[in-house]
Amino acid sequence: MASATIVGVLVAYLLVLLVLGAWAGRGSGSVAGYYVADKRLPSWVIAFSSNATGESAWLLLGLTGMGYTMGVHALWIVLGEVLGVALAWSRVAEPFKAWTDRQGAITVPDYLEARFHDRNHVMRWLALGIVCSMVIAYTAAQLTASGKAFQSFLGTSYATGAVIGAAVILYYTCVGGFKAVAYSDLLQGVLMLGGLAALPLVGLAAAGGWGSAMSTLAALDPALLRPMGPYGWSLEGIVSVVGFMGIGLAFLGAPQLLARFISARSRRDIVDGGMIAVICIVIFDVGAVLGGMAGRVLFDGLADAETILPTMTGALMPALFAGIYLVIVLAAIMSTADSVLILASATVVRDVVQRILRPDLSERTLARLGKALTAVLGLLALAFALGEVRVVFWFVLFAWSGLACAFTPVVLCSLFWRRTTRAGAIAGMVAGFTTAVVWVVAFKSMTYELYEMIPGFAAGFAATVGVSLVTEPPPGIDEEFEAISRTLAPGRARRGR
Amino acid sequence: MVIAGWPLSSWLLLAVAVGAGTAIELLHWLRRRRELDDESARS
């Protein structure tokens, strides 16, 4: 009976996604329609889509696990992520939108090529290599998580879960394009928000209320209630804090998140979207950490802390809600997988085929090619997930940070430092990406597990600034910056004259 | 000092974690809304 209820909730959710795909498919006949929904998305959609994309299943399984093992110390992740989201929406989103609208850009490589007058398309080819290698690995990991979620919640085989997850994602992403991805993210984000708001309330109520739960945690381990956790004010503790806060840096310029700013309907939607995104991320993160802490009170001694969420829902909630939480975990998986898949498809079709190899192809042909390529990339990721190919999971270790380190320092310098040059930007992309990879492989274990985002960002910024200082910025850049300033604040520009 | 089961330093971390980013975004939102309203009124 319980299983039938869970299956019923799951089937209803998957049907909604299929309907969304069919609905969004009507506007996906052109390249801009397929990849940025013709830049017509409202504030609620871009805000929830950005957060649901930025937070994969890691939020539900990993961050609750952090709350479980580290307690209050995990709040440093909340600080990093909330600051990252707030700064992205308040400082990056509007200038980036203004630049991309002015250039007619619909991808990050589009923007970088126009910003740096990169006539040899070096940045597009570089972006292609980085995005495709990372995205296939990242999607494979999300499909693996889908297989495991079906296995643990429903008892199906791992392969069945991975195939069902892939089939649904590929249907609505191929048919509906970015519009389907963004609106499904809205639905998925709302589900994640409700689930994570309820989790600590249910957990703390079951643990006898706040006072009783905190007394139990203090008795289990007093470090669970201290900001520096088990490390205290040691070098290891400070490295842990810096790494935790570094998780939020990716929100400032990961290409799959910047695509949400490009697709916004207007600057007013970006302004409103920022407030929604920050409130949403606060509830996501605080709910996950406090939920994990409540879970520690109730289920101390779990072999794998990342199973605390399914453990809590299975033990504390009726079958209907267990089904809803399975859907929420799947929502987190799908909202990330669909977004990175369409990012890779755009990088191939828009950045390479349309802009370099075959500019003569019609919009309709290119949109069809984009749909086909999305399917191919997804099937490739599914094959890796089913084969449990080890090298893929080695890539997954730095897929999120590698993408962020390759693009974010360069995008930030390009938006706020007019002296940034093409050579500096190329050097920054290469240095940021390779440093993140090399750090994971060679140095991470020697440095108290310092998160690779920190050295990756430092190297990306250093290379961009260092090389820019010894090379010439593109001609006419002052005029372009002035034009952007006038677009962003016409009132202020008038008063300043 | 312990308040409601948590050391004061932990409450401060929670307040900063939630409040810092929210304050930045709230101030930005209020300022930009006013500027965009002014722009709309002028045009």
XYZ file of C-alpha atoms in Angstrom, chain A residues 24-311:
288
model
C 7.018 24.527 -23.880
C 7.805 22.774 -27.169
C 5.665 25.210 -29.158
C 8.207 28.009 -28.759
C 11.372 26.016 -29.399
C 11.625 26.287 -33.199
C 14.550 28.747 -33.254
C 17.987 28.757 -31.649
C 17.113 31.596 -29.237
C 13.730 30.007 -28.538
C 15.261 26.631 -27.776
C 18.242 27.827 -25.722
C 17.037 30.956 -23.858
C 13.226 30.824 -24.245
C 13.440 33.959 -26.450
C 14.572 35.926 -23.354
C 11.024 36.101 -21.997
C 11.189 34.410 -18.593
C 9.649 36.183 -15.577
C 11.263 36.779 -12.187
C 9.814 33.773 -10.350
C 10.958 31.386 -13.031
C 14.541 32.634 -13.325
C 14.916 32.843 -9.532
C 13.730 29.322 -8.783
C 15.440 27.940 -11.881
C 18.758 29.439 -10.823
C 18.558 28.019 -7.306
C 17.254 24.598 -8.349
C 20.032 24.336 -10.940
C 22.722 25.494 -8.528
C 21.639 22.997 -5.896
C 21.738 19.390 -7.039
C 20.851 16.310 -4.981
C 23.816 17.413 -2.854
C 21.534 19.924 -1.102
C 19.092 17.254 0.041
C 21.493 14.405 0.721
C 24.893 16.103 1.179
C 23.984 19.230 3.141
C 21.564 17.388 5.444
C 24.444 14.936 5.965
C 26.724 17.887 6.834
C 24.185 19.103 9.402
C 24.098 15.553 10.774
C 27.887 15.153 11.120
C 29.023 18.723 11.789
C 26.010 20.502 13.304
C 26.308 24.301 13.558
C 29.661 24.292 11.708
C 27.726 23.541 8.488
C 26.164 27.033 8.750
C 29.367 28.392 7.177
C 28.105 26.790 3.935
C 24.855 28.726 4.382
C 26.828 31.962 4.776
C 28.845 31.264 1.610
C 25.842 30.295 -0.498
C 23.533 33.114 0.648
C 26.304 35.680 0.061
C 27.083 34.102 -3.330
C 23.466 34.256 -4.464
C 22.961 37.800 -3.131
C 26.102 39.142 -4.814
C 25.313 37.341 -8.074
C 21.855 38.898 -8.333
C 22.741 42.333 -6.979
C 26.108 42.867 -8.704
C 26.498 40.482 -11.667
C 23.043 39.830 -13.118
C 22.080 43.281 -14.416
C 25.428 44.210 -16.035
C 25.647 40.747 -17.579
C 22.111 41.033 -18.918
C 22.855 44.493 -20.318
C 25.995 43.269 -22.118
C 24.356 40.154 -23.556
C 21.279 42.063 -24.730
C 23.470 44.685 -26.390
C 25.506 41.980 -28.175
C 22.569 39.711 -29.013
C 24.422 36.986 -27.087
C 22.589 33.872 -25.895
C 25.490 31.907 -24.384
C 28.471 32.776 -22.187
C 30.980 32.053 -25.008
C 28.841 34.346 -27.251
C 29.321 37.092 -24.673
C 33.048 36.439 -24.185
C 33.751 36.420 -27.933
C 31.929 39.710 -28.462
C 33.383 41.326 -25.331
C 36.979 40.474 -26.317
C 36.619 40.646 -30.123
C 37.851 37.045 -30.333
C 37.783 36.644 -34.109
C 39.650 33.311 -34.076
C 36.948 31.736 -31.857
C 39.559 30.465 -29.394
C 37.238 31.063 -26.435
C 34.372 29.158 -28.072
C 36.562 26.096 -28.693
C 37.977 26.296 -25.182
C 34.467 26.538 -23.715
C 33.385 23.561 -25.832
C 36.121 21.321 -24.414
C 35.522 22.368 -20.805
C 31.722 22.311 -20.910
C 31.266 19.022 -22.765
C 33.743 17.029 -20.662
C 32.296 18.323 -17.411
C 28.643 18.139 -18.416
C 28.621 14.511 -19.539
C 30.287 13.486 -16.282
C 27.961 15.660 -14.218
C 24.846 14.357 -15.960
C 26.057 10.769 -15.537
C 26.436 11.436 -11.814
C 22.910 12.858 -11.590
C 21.491 9.807 -13.407
C 23.410 7.579 -11.019
C 21.760 9.451 -8.149
C 18.385 8.910 -9.851
C 19.047 5.151 -10.015
C 20.009 5.081 -6.335
C 16.973 7.158 -5.290
C 14.583 4.728 -7.021
C 16.471 1.827 -5.493
C 16.318 3.159 -1.916
C 12.759 4.567 -1.978
C 10.996 2.008 -4.206
C 13.228 -1.053 -4.297
C 13.523 -1.042 -8.099
C 16.804 -1.952 -9.768
C 19.452 0.755 -10.109
C 19.309 0.534 -13.910
C 15.514 1.010 -13.999
C 15.792 4.170 -11.884
C 18.562 5.625 -14.045
C 16.662 4.871 -17.279
C 13.357 6.350 -16.019
C 15.148 9.488 -14.818
C 16.977 9.875 -18.141
C 13.857 9.210 -20.258
C 11.807 11.918 -18.529
C 14.613 14.502 -18.486
C 15.437 13.867 -22.140
C 11.810 14.083 -23.235
C 11.034 17.477 -21.752
C 14.487 18.930 -22.409
C 14.567 17.837 -26.059
C 10.976 18.809 -26.823
C 10.583 21.923 -24.699
C 14.131 23.295 -24.597
C 15.191 25.920 -22.081
C 11.614 27.040 -21.432
C 10.671 23.520 -20.292
C 13.880 23.303 -18.265
C 13.207 26.628 -16.529
C 9.522 25.996 -15.765
C 10.259 22.464 -14.562
C 12.970 24.031 -12.363
C 10.286 26.334 -10.931
C 8.135 23.327 -10.022
C 11.152 21.429 -8.726
C 12.387 24.438 -6.747
C 8.995 24.914 -5.086
C 8.962 21.233 -4.114
C 12.484 21.481 -2.694
C 11.516 24.638 -0.787
C 8.468 22.994 0.806
C 10.362 19.819 1.647
C 13.301 21.586 3.233
C 11.088 23.999 5.194
C 9.124 21.072 6.630
C 12.044 18.731 7.377
C 13.467 20.479 10.484
C 9.970 21.208 11.841
C 8.987 17.527 11.626
C 12.376 16.392 12.933
C 12.468 18.792 15.885
C 8.867 17.985 16.820
C 9.713 14.261 16.820
C 12.816 14.977 18.919
C 10.724 16.625 21.642
C 11.125 20.260 20.617
C 14.071 22.616 20.227
C 15.289 22.590 23.862
C 15.206 18.842 24.212
C 16.844 18.287 20.811
C 19.703 20.703 21.583
C 20.301 19.115 24.999
C 20.563 15.711 23.319
C 22.982 17.064 20.697
C 25.138 18.655 23.431
C 25.206 15.313 25.241
C 26.138 13.437 22.054
C 28.955 15.837 21.175
C 29.241 19.462 22.387
C 31.162 20.345 19.192
C 27.915 19.909 17.216
C 26.688 23.204 18.664
C 29.893 25.236 18.163
C 30.628 27.386 15.080
C 34.066 25.841 14.592
C 32.716 22.336 15.116
C 35.126 19.528 15.887
C 38.184 21.549 14.741
C 38.053 24.580 17.069
C 40.071 27.648 16.100
C 42.833 25.594 14.452
C 44.341 25.822 10.974
C 42.186 22.861 9.952
C 39.084 24.658 11.241
C 39.897 27.839 9.301
C 40.592 25.831 6.117
C 37.239 24.116 6.604
C 35.443 27.482 6.988
C 37.135 28.952 3.889
C 36.266 25.845 1.846
C 32.654 25.849 3.015
C 32.230 29.518 2.164
C 33.899 28.924 -1.213
C 30.997 26.709 -2.276
C 28.956 29.871 -2.834
C 31.486 31.405 -5.252
C 30.116 29.352 -8.152
C 26.848 31.312 -8.041
C 28.748 34.386 -9.273
C 29.516 33.044 -12.732
C 28.891 29.365 -13.473
C 27.634 29.337 -17.092
C 24.518 27.269 -16.361
C 23.455 29.968 -13.858
C 24.375 32.922 -16.087
C 22.004 31.448 -18.706
C 19.121 32.373 -16.343
C 20.147 36.034 -16.386
C 20.377 36.011 -20.190
C 16.882 34.526 -20.478
C 15.216 37.091 -18.176
C 12.348 39.093 -19.699
C 13.586 42.445 -18.363
C 15.858 44.138 -15.851
C 12.894 44.542 -13.501
C 12.488 40.754 -13.532
C 16.136 40.393 -12.546
C 15.719 42.911 -9.699
C 12.655 41.076 -8.357
C 14.178 37.672 -9.060
C 17.144 38.457 -6.797
C 14.957 38.960 -3.737
C 13.073 35.726 -4.442
C 16.318 33.797 -5.002
C 17.869 34.947 -1.719
C 14.804 34.114 0.382
C 14.613 30.743 -1.347
C 18.289 29.856 -0.780
C 18.033 30.826 2.913
C 15.128 28.390 3.394
C 16.872 25.676 1.330
C 20.112 25.814 3.266
C 18.945 26.510 6.819
C 16.260 23.833 6.396
C 18.837 21.273 5.243
C 21.307 21.987 8.077
C 18.703 22.098 10.871
C 16.965 19.047 9.370
C 20.251 17.132 9.484
C 20.823 18.218 13.106
C 17.340 17.054 14.113
C 18.066 13.783 12.319
C 21.216 13.315 14.415
C 19.109 13.534 17.586
C 16.709 10.882 16.306
C 19.013 8.534 14.391
C 22.503 8.806 15.858
C 24.995 6.271 14.517
C 24.021 6.047 10.834
C 26.760 4.395 8.773
C 26.219 6.916 5.965
C 25.206 10.419 7.104
C 23.909 11.224 3.604
C 21.029 8.792 4.100
C 19.564 10.881 6.920
C 16.842 12.430 4.739
C 15.387 9.125 3.426
C 15.790 7.679 6.938
